Structure formats: structure tokens, C-alpha cells
CSV table of C-alpha atoms and ligand atoms in Angstrom, one decimal:
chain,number,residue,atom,x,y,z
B,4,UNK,CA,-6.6,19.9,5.1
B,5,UNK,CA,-9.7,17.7,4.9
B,6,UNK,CA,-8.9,14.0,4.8
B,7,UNK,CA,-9.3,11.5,2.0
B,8,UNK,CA,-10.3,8.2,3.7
B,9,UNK,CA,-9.1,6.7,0.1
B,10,UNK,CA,-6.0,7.8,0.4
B,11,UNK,CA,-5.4,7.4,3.8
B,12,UNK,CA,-6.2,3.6,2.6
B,13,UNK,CA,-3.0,3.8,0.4
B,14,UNK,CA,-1.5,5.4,2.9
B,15,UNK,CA,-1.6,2.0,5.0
B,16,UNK,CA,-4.2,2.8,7.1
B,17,UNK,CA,-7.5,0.9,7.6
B,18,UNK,CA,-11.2,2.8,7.2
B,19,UNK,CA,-14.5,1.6,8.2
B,20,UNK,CA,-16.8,1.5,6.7
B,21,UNK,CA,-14.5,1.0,3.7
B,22,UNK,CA,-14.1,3.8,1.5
B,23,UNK,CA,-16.0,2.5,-2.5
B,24,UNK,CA,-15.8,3.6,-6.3
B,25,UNK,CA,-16.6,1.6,-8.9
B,26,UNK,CA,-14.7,1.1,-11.9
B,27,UNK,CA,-16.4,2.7,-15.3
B,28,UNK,CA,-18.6,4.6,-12.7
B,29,UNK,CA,-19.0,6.7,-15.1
B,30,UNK,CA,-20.9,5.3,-18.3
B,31,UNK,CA,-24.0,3.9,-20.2
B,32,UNK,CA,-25.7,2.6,-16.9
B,33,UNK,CA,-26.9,5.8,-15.9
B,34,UNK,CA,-29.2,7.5,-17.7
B,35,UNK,CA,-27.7,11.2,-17.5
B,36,UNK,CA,-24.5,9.8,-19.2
B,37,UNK,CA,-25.9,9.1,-22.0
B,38,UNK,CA,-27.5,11.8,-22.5
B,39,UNK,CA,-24.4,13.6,-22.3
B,40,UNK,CA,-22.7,11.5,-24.5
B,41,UNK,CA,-25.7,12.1,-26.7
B,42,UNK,CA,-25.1,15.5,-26.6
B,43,UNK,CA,-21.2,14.8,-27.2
B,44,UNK,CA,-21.5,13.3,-30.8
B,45,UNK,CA,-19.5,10.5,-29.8
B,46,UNK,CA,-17.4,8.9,-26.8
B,47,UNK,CA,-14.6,10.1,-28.6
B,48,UNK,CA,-15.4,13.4,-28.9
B,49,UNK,CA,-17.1,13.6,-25.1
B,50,UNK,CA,-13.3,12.0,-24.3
B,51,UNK,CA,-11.7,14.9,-25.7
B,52,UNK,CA,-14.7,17.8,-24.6
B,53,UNK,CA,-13.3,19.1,-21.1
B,54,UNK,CA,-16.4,20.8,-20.0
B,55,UNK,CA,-18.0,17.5,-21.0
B,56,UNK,CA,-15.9,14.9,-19.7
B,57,UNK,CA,-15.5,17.1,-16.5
B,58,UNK,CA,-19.4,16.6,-16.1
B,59,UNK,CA,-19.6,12.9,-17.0
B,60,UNK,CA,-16.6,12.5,-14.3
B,61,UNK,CA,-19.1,13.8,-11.8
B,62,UNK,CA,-22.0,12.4,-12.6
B,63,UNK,CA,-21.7,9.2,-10.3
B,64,UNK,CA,-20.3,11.5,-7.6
B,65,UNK,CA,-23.5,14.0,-7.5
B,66,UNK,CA,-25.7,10.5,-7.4
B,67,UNK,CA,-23.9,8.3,-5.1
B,68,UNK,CA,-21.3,10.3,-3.4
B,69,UNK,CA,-18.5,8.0,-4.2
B,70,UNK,CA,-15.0,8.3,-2.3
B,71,UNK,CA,-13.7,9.0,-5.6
B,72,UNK,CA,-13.9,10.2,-8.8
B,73,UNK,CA,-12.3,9.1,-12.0
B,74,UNK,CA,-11.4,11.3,-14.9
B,75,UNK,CA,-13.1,10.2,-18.0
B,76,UNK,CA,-10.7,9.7,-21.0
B,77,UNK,CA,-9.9,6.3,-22.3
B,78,UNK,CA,-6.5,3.9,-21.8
B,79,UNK,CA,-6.7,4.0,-26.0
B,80,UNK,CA,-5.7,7.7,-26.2
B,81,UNK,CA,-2.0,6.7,-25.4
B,82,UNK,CA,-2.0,5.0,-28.9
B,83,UNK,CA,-3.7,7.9,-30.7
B,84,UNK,CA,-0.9,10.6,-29.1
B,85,UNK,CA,1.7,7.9,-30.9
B,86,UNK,CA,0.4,8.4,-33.9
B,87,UNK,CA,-2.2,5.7,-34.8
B,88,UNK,CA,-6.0,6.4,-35.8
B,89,UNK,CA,-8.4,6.0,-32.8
B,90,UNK,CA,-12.6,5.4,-33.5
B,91,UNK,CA,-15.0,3.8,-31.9
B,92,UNK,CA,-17.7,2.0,-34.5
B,93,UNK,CA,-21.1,2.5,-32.4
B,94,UNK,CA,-21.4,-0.8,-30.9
B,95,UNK,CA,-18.2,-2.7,-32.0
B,96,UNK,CA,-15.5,-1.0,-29.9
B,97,UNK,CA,-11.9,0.7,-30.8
B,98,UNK,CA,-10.4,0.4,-33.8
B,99,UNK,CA,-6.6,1.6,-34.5
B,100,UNK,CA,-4.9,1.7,-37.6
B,101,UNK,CA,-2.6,0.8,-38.6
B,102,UNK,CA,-1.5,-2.1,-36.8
B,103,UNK,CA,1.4,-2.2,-35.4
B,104,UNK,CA,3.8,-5.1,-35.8
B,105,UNK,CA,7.9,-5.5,-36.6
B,106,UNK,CA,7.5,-4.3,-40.3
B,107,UNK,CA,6.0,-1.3,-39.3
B,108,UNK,CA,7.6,-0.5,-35.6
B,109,UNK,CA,9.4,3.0,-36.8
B,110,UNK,CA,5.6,4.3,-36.8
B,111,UNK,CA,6.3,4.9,-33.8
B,112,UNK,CA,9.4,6.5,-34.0
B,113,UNK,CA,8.3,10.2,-34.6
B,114,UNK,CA,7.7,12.3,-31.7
B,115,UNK,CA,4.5,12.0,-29.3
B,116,UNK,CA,1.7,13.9,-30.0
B,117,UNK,CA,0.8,15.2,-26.4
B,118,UNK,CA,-1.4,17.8,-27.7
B,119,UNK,CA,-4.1,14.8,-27.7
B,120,UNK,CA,-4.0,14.4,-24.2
B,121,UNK,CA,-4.2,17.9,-23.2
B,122,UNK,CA,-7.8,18.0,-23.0
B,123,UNK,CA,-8.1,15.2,-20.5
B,124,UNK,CA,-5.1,17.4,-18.2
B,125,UNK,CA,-7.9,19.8,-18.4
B,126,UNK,CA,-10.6,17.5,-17.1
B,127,UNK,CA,-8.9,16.8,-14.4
B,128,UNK,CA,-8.0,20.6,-13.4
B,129,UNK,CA,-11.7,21.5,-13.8
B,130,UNK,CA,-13.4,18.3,-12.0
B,131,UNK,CA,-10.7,19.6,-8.8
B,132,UNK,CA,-12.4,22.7,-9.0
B,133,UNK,CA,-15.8,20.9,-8.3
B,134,UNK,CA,-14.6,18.2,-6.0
B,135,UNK,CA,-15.3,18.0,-2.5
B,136,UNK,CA,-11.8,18.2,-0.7
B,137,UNK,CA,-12.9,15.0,1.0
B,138,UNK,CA,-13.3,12.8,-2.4
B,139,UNK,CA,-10.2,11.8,-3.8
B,140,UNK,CA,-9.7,12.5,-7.8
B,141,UNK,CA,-8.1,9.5,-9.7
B,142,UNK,CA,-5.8,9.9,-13.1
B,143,UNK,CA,-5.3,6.7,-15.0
B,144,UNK,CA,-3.2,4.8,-18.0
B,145,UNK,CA,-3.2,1.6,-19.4
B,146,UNK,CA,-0.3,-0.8,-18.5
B,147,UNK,CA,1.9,-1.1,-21.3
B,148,UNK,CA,1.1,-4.4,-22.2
B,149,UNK,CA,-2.3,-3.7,-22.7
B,150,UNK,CA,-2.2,-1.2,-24.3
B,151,UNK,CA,0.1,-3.1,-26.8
B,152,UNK,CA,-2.7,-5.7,-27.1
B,153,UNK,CA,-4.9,-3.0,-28.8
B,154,UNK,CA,-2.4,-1.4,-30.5
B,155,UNK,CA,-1.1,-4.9,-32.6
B,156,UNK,CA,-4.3,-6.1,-32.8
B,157,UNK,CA,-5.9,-3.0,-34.5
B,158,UNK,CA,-8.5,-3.4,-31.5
B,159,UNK,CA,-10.3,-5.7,-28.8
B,160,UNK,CA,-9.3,-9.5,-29.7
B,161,UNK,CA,-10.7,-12.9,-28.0
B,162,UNK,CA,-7.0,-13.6,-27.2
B,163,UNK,CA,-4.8,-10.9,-27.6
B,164,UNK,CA,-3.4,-13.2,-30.3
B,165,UNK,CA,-1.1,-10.5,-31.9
B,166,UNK,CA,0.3,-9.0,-29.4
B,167,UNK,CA,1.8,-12.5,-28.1
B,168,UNK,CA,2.7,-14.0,-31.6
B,169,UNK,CA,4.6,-10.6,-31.6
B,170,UNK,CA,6.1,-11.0,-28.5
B,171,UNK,CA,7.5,-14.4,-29.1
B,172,UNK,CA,8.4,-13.8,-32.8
B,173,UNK,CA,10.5,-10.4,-32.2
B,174,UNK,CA,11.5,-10.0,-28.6
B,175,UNK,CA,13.3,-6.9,-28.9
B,176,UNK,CA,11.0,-5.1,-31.4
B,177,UNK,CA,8.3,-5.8,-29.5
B,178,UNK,CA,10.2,-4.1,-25.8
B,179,UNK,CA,10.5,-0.8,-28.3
B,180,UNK,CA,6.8,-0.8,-28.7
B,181,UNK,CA,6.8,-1.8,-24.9
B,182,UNK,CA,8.8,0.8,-24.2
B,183,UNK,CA,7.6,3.5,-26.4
B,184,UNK,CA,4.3,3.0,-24.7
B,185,UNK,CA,5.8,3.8,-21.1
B,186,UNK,CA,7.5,6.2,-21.9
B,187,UNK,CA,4.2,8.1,-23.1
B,188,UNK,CA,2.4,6.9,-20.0
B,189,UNK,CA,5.3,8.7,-17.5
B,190,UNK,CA,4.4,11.9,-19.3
B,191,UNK,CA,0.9,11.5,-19.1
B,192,UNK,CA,0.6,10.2,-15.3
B,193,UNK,CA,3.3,12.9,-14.7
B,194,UNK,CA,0.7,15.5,-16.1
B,195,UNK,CA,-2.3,13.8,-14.9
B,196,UNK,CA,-0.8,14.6,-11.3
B,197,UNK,CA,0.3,18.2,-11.9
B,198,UNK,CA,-3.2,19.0,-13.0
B,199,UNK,CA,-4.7,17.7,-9.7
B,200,UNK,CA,-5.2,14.0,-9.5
B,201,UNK,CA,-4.1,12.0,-6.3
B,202,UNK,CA,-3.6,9.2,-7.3
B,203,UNK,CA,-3.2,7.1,-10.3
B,204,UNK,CA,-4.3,3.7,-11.2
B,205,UNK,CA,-2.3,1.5,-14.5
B,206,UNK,CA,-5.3,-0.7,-15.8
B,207,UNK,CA,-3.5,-4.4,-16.7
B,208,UNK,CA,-6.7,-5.7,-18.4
B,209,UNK,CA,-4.8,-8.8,-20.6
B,210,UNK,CA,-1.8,-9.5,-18.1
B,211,UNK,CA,-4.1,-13.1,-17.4
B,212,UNK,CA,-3.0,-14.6,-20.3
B,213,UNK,CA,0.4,-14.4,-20.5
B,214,UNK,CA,2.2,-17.4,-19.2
B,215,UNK,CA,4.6,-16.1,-16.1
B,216,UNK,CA,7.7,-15.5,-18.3
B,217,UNK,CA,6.3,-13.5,-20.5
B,218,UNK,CA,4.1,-11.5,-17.1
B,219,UNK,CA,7.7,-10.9,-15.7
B,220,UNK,CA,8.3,-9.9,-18.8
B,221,UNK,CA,6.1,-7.5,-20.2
B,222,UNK,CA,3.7,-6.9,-17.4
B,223,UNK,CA,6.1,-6.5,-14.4
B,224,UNK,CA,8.8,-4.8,-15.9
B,225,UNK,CA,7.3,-2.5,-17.5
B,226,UNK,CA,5.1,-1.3,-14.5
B,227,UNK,CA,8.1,-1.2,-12.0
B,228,UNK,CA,9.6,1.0,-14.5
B,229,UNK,CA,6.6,3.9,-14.7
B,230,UNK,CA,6.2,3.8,-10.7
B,231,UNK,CA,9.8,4.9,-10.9
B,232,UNK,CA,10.2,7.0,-13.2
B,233,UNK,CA,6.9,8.8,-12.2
B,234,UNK,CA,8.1,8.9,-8.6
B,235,UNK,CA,11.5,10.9,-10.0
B,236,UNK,CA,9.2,13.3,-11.1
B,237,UNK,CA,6.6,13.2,-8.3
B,238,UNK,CA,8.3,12.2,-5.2
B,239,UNK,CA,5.3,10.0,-3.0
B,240,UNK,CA,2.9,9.8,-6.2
B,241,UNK,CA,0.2,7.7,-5.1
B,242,UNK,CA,-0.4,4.3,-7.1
B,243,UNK,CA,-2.4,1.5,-7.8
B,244,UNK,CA,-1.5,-1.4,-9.7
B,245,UNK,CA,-4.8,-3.6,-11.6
B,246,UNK,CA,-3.1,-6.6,-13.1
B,247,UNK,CA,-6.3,-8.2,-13.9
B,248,UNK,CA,-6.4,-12.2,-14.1
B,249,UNK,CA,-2.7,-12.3,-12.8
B,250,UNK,CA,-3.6,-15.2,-10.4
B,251,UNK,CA,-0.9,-16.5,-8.6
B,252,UNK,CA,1.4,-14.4,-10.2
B,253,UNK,CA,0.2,-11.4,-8.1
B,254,UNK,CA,2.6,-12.5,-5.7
B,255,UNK,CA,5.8,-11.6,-7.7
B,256,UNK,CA,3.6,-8.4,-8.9
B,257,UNK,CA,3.6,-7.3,-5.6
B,258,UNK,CA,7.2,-8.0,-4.8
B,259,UNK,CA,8.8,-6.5,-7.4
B,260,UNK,CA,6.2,-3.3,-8.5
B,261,UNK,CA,6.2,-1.1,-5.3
B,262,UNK,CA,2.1,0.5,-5.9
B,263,UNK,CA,0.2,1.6,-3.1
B,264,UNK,CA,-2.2,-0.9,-3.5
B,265,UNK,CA,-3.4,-3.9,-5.7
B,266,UNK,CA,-7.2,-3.9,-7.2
B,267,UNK,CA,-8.2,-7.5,-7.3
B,268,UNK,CA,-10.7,-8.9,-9.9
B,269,UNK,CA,-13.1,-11.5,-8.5
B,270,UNK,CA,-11.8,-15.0,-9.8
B,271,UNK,CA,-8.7,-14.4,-6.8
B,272,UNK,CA,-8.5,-16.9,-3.9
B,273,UNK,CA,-9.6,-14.8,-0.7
B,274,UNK,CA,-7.1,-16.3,1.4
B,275,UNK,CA,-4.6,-15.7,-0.9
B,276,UNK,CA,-5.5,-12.4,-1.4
B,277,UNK,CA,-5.3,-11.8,2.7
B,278,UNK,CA,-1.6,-12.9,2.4
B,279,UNK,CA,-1.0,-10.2,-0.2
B,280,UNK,CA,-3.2,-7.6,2.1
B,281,UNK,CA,-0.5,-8.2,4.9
B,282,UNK,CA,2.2,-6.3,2.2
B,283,UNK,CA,-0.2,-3.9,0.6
B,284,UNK,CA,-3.2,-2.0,0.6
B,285,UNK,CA,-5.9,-4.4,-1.2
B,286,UNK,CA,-8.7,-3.1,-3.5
B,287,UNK,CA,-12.3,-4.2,-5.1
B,288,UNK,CA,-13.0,-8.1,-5.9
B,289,UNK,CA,-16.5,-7.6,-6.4
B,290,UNK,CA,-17.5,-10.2,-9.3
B,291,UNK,CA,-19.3,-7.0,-11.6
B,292,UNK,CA,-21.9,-10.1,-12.5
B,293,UNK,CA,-23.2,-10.1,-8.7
B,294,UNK,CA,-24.1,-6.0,-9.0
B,295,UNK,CA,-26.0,-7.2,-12.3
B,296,UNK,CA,-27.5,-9.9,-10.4
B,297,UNK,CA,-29.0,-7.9,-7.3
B,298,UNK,CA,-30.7,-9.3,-4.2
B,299,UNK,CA,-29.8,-11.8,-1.8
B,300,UNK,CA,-26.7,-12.8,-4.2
B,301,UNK,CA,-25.1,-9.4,-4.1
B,302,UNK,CA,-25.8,-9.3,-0.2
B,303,UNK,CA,-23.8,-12.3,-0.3
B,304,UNK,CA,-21.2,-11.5,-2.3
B,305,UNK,CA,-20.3,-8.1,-0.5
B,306,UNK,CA,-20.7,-9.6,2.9
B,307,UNK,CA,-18.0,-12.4,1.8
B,308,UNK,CA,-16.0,-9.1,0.7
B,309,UNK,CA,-16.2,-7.2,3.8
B,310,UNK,CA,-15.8,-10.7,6.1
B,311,UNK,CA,-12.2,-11.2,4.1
B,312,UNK,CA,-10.9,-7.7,3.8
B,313,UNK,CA,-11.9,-5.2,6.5
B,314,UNK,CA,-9.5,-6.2,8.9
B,315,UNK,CA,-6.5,-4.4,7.2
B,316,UNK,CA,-6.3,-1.5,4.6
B,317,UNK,CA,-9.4,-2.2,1.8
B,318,UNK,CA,-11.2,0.1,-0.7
B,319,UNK,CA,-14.2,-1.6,-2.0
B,320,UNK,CA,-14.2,-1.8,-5.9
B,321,UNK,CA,-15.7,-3.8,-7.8
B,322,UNK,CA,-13.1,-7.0,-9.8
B,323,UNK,CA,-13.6,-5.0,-13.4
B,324,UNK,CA,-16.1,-2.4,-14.6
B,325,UNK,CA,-20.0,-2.4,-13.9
B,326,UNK,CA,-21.6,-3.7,-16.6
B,327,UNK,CA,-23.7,-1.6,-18.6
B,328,UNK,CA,-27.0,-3.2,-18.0
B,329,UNK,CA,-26.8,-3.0,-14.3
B,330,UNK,CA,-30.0,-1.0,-12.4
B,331,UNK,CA,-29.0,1.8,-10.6
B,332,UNK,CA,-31.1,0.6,-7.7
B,333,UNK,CA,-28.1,-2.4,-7.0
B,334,UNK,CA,-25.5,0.1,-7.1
B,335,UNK,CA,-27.7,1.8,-4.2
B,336,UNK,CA,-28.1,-1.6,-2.7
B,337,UNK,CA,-24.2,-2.2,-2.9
B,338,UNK,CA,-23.6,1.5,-1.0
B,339,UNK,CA,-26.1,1.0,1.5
B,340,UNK,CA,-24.7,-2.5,2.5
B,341,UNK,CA,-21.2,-1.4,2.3
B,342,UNK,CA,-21.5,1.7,4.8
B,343,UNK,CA,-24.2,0.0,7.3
B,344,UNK,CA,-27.3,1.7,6.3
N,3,CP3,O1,-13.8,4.1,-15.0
N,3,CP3,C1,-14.3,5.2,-15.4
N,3,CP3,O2,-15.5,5.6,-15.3
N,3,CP3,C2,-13.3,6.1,-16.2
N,3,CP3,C3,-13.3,6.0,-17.6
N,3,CP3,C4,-12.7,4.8,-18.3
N,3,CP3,C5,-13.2,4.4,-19.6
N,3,CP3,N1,-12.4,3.4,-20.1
N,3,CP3,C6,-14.4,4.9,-20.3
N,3,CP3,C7,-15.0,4.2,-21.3
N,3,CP3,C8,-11.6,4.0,-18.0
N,3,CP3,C9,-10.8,4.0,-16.7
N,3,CP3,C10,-11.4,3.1,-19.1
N,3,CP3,C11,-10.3,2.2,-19.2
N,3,CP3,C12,-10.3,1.2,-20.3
N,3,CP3,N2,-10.6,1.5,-21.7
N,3,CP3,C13,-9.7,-0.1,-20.3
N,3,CP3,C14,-9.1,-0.7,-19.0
N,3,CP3,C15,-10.2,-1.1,-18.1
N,3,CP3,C16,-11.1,-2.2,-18.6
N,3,CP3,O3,-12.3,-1.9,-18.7
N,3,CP3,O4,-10.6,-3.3,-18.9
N,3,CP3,C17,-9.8,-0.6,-21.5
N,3,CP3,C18,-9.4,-2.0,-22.0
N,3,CP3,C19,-10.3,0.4,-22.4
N,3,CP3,C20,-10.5,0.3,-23.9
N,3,CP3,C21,-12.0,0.4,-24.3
N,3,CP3,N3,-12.7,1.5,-24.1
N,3,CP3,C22,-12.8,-0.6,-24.8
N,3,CP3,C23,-12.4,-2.0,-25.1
N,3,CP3,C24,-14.1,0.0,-25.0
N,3,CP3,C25,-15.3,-0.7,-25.7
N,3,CP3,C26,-16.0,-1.6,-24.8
N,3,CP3,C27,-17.1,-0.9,-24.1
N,3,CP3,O5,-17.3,-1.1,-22.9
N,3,CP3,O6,-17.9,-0.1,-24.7
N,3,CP3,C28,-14.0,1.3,-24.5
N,3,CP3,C29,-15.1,2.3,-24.5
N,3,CP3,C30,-15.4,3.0,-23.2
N,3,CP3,N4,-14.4,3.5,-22.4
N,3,CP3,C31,-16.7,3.4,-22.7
N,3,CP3,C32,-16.5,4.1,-21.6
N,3,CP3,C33,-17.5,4.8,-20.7
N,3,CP3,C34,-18.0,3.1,-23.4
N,3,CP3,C35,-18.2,4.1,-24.5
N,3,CP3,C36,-19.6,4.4,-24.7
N,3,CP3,O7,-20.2,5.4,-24.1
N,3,CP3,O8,-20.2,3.8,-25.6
């Protein structure tokens, strides 16, 4: 079997050059996804459009040949399969109704619909198909508390105001919605790696602004509880944790949720973030506003990267998605740097 030099990485080993995806690699930066998308009628409906999707997924592969791929879907389709209403207003990001909160938690009560997420299963047995045996295919989920963020808020939110007020105001309602929302994502990452994928990454976009009770609480928790119930299922399943803005609090992350590696968003101490390298397999840290940036300020801010990390196991990645405005010609930049030509 050809080797994956990503997921030898998880595997504890270290690869040079580095192997690199980006996060949102596939999207509105390049120019043949939205004319897909285009084509699509709207992200929800390329989401849902396996032939689509399966295309978008490869896009950035074809251009860049990446070290891995990502099945396009969305973390929001968790929400939709438990029943609320899912859109996407051009230009204003998701809405869900109705929100969820403590009078109206039994919502969630019927069973999941996983018909919703079938088509992405399907994405991800058709993009294997395609793939060369040396590029590794990635699943993904939200974490369950951000996916709860969305899901009380009716949408995106400065502050995740309504999922915390929740939180505080009714514990134990709130660890049902919790709960409800892991359970889901088992199924799904359990499906996700039946169809094909090789690893899994659980996106913890909010966990930064929790104080680290509440982190213990609702991020870590939670998360040690899917890595174990989808390792029941799938004995070795290969997984990376992304609690983004967790700060110091990464440490008791990695302690007590046993992924395969951390992803690191760029505001993380370097030194700190060697420490953690010494227990697990470390992952991207690449401030996305340097790759918008371009020139000598992106050489700097990879070389910085590289200098820190490429003495132990390290995929480069960048610390959150690649913004939509960023030239295709940095990404090339970034690639060339990265594998020393
Ligand atoms: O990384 C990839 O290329 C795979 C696909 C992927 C998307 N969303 C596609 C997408 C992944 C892994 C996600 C994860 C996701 N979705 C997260 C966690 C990671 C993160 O970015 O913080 C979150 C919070 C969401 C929810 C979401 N989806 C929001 C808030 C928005 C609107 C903001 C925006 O960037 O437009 C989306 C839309 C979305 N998801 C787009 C894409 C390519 C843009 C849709 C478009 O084409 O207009």
C-alpha cells in the first residue's frame, strides 16, 4: 500500500518537507469553485450535490496537489439532520430556526434525520475513487460546543452570547443539547470513515471564549467522549482535535482528549506549543492574515513555522481557514517555500 506522509504524521512519525492542506481549501478563493457553486444554485445545495461537492473537494488537489483533501459539506448540517431549518442568506451566513434554548429543548427529542447526511457519505466514497492512494482524504464534524453556539444562537454571533447564558442558566438542559449533538456526530464520523475517509478532524471554532470551567466542561468532555465512542466503532480511527483560541488550556485538552494530533491557530505561544509537540503530533499555526498578506511577511511567517516545528511530527496548516480574498499566487508562494522549491 502506498504511503500517506499525513498520516504517517499522526502516526508519530516526522516528514520533511512537512506534509500541507489548508483549511477551507476548498472555496470562493479560487475561481473554478465558484463557478461550480455557480452552477450549484447555492452552497447548500452544492453541500448536498455529491457529484458536485466530490468536484469542489478536488479542486485544490488538481491545482496544488495538497497532502490532503477535505470533503466538502458544512459542520451546520449536524443541526439540520436534528431537525432545525438550515439557509445560508447570500452574504450574511447560516441561519437555523428555531433556536434552540430550555423552553424548546424536546425539538430535539425526535429521532435524527441521517438521510441529510447521506449525500456527503457519498462525497466522500466518490472523491476515494479519484484520489491518489498517496493523498489522504479527511471527514470532519463540528465539536459539540460549537456546534451548539449556532444552534442557540439561530446563527454566527459576535460572542456566542446564547449559547453561554444557556450554559450557565440551565446546566443540565444545556448537556442534553450537548449531548444530543455528539451523539449525531459519532454516527456521522462513524459513517464518514466507512465510506473512505482516513482521518477525521472535530472543528472547536468558539472553545476560546469559554472561561476553563466551562472548556472542561463543554469542550473537553464532550470531545473525549466522540474519540471514544468512535474508536468502539472504528478501532485506531485517526483524529485530530482544532480547539481554536483554547490558549493555555490546550494543555488539559491534550491530557485528557487522546486525538492524534492538535491543529494550532496562530495566536499560540511557539514554545508552548513545542511542549505540547513532545505528547502529540502538532498541526498548522499559520496566521491566515500572513497568506493574504504575501511577500516577505509570509516568507517570514512560514520560516518562523518550519524553525519551531519540523523537528518532531508537523503537518503545515494554516491557524483557521484562508480567507476568501487571498491570491492564488501566495498559496503557490506558501507551497513552494514549504517543500524547498
Ligand atoms: O475546509 C474545507 O475546504 C472543507 C469544507 C468546510 C466548509 N465549512 C465549507 C464552507 C469546512 C471544514 C467547514 C467548517 C465550518 N463551517 C466551520 C468550522 C471551521 C471554521 O471555519 O471555523 C464553521 C464554524 C462553519 C459554519 C459556516 N459555514 C459559516 C459560519 C459560514 C459562513 C461564513 C463564510 O465563510 O462564508 C459557512 C459557509 C461555508 N462553509 C463556505 C464554505 C466554502 C462559504 C460558502 C460560500 O461558498 O459562499
Amino acid at each position: 500500500m502506498t504511503s500517506k506522509p499525513l498520516i504517517d504524521v499522526l502516526a508519530g512519525r516526522e516528514c520533511s518537507p512537512p506534509p500541507i492542506w489548508m483549511m477551507r481549501q476548498a472555496g470562493r478563493y479560487l475561481p473554478e469553485y465558484r463557478q461550480i457553486r455557480e452552477q450549484a444554485g447555492s452552497f447548500l445545495k452544492l453541500c448536498l450535490n455529491p457529484k458536485l461537492a466530490a468536484e469542489v473537494t478536488l479542486q485544490p488537489i488538481r491545482r496544488f496537489r495538497f497532502d490532503a483533501a477535505i470533503v466538502f459539506a458544512d459542520i451546520l448540517l449536524i443541526p439540520s439532520a436534528l431537525g432545525q431549518r438550515l439557509t445560508f442568506a447570500e452574504g450574511e451566513g447560516p441561519r437555523l430556526a428555531p433556536r434552540i434554548g430550555p423552553e424548546n429543548l424536546e425539538k430535539l427529542e425526535g429521532s435524527v434525520d441521517i438521510g441529510v447526511l447521506t449525500p456527503v457519505l457519498e462525497t466522500i466514497r466518490l472523491v476515494r475513487r479519484e484520489l491518489d492512494p498517496a493523498i489522504a482524504l479527511l471527514g470532519f464534524c463540528g465539536a459539540p460546543w460549537t456546534v451548539a453556539t449556532y444552534m442557540a444562537g439561530g446563527g454566527g454571533s459576535a460572542d456566542q452570547a446564547a449559547a453561554r447564558l444557556f450554559a450557565y442558566q440551565d446546566p443540565q438542559g444545556f448537556a442534553r443539547l450537548i449531548d444530543r449533538v455528539a451523539q449525531a456526530s459519532v454516527d456521522y464520523l462513524v459513517g464518514q470513515f466507512r465510506a473512505g475517509a482516513d482521518a477525521v478532524q472535530i472543528f472547536d471554532t468558539w472553545s476560546g471564549v469559554l472561561s476553563p470551567e466551562e472548556f472542561d466542561l463543554w469542550c473537553v468532555g464532550p470531545t473525549a467522549e466522540i474519540v471514544a465512542q468512535v474508536r468502539d466503532q472504528i478501532p485506531g480511527a485517526r483524529i485530530i482535535g482544532f480547539p481554536r483560541g483554547a490558549g493555555t488550556s490546550l494543555r488539559r485538552y491534550v491530557d485528557q482528549v487522546p486525538v492524534d494530533a492538535i491543529s494550532l491557530d496562530w495566536t499560540v505561544d511557539r514554545m508552548f506549543a513545542r511542549d505540547i509537540q513532545s505528547h502529540v503530533p502538532i498541526q498548522g499555526n499559520l496566521d491566515p492574515h500572513a497568506l493574504l498578506a504575501g511577500g516577505p511577511a509570509l516568507d517570514r511567517a512560514i520560516d518562523a513555522i518550519l524553525e519551531a516545528f519540523s523537528n518532531g511530527p508537523f503537518i503545515f496548516n494554516l491557524g483557521h481557514g484562508i480567507l476568501a480574498d487571498t491570491p492564488i499566487s501566495h498559496v503557490e508562494r506558501m507551497l513552494a517555500r514549504v517543500r524547498g522549491h
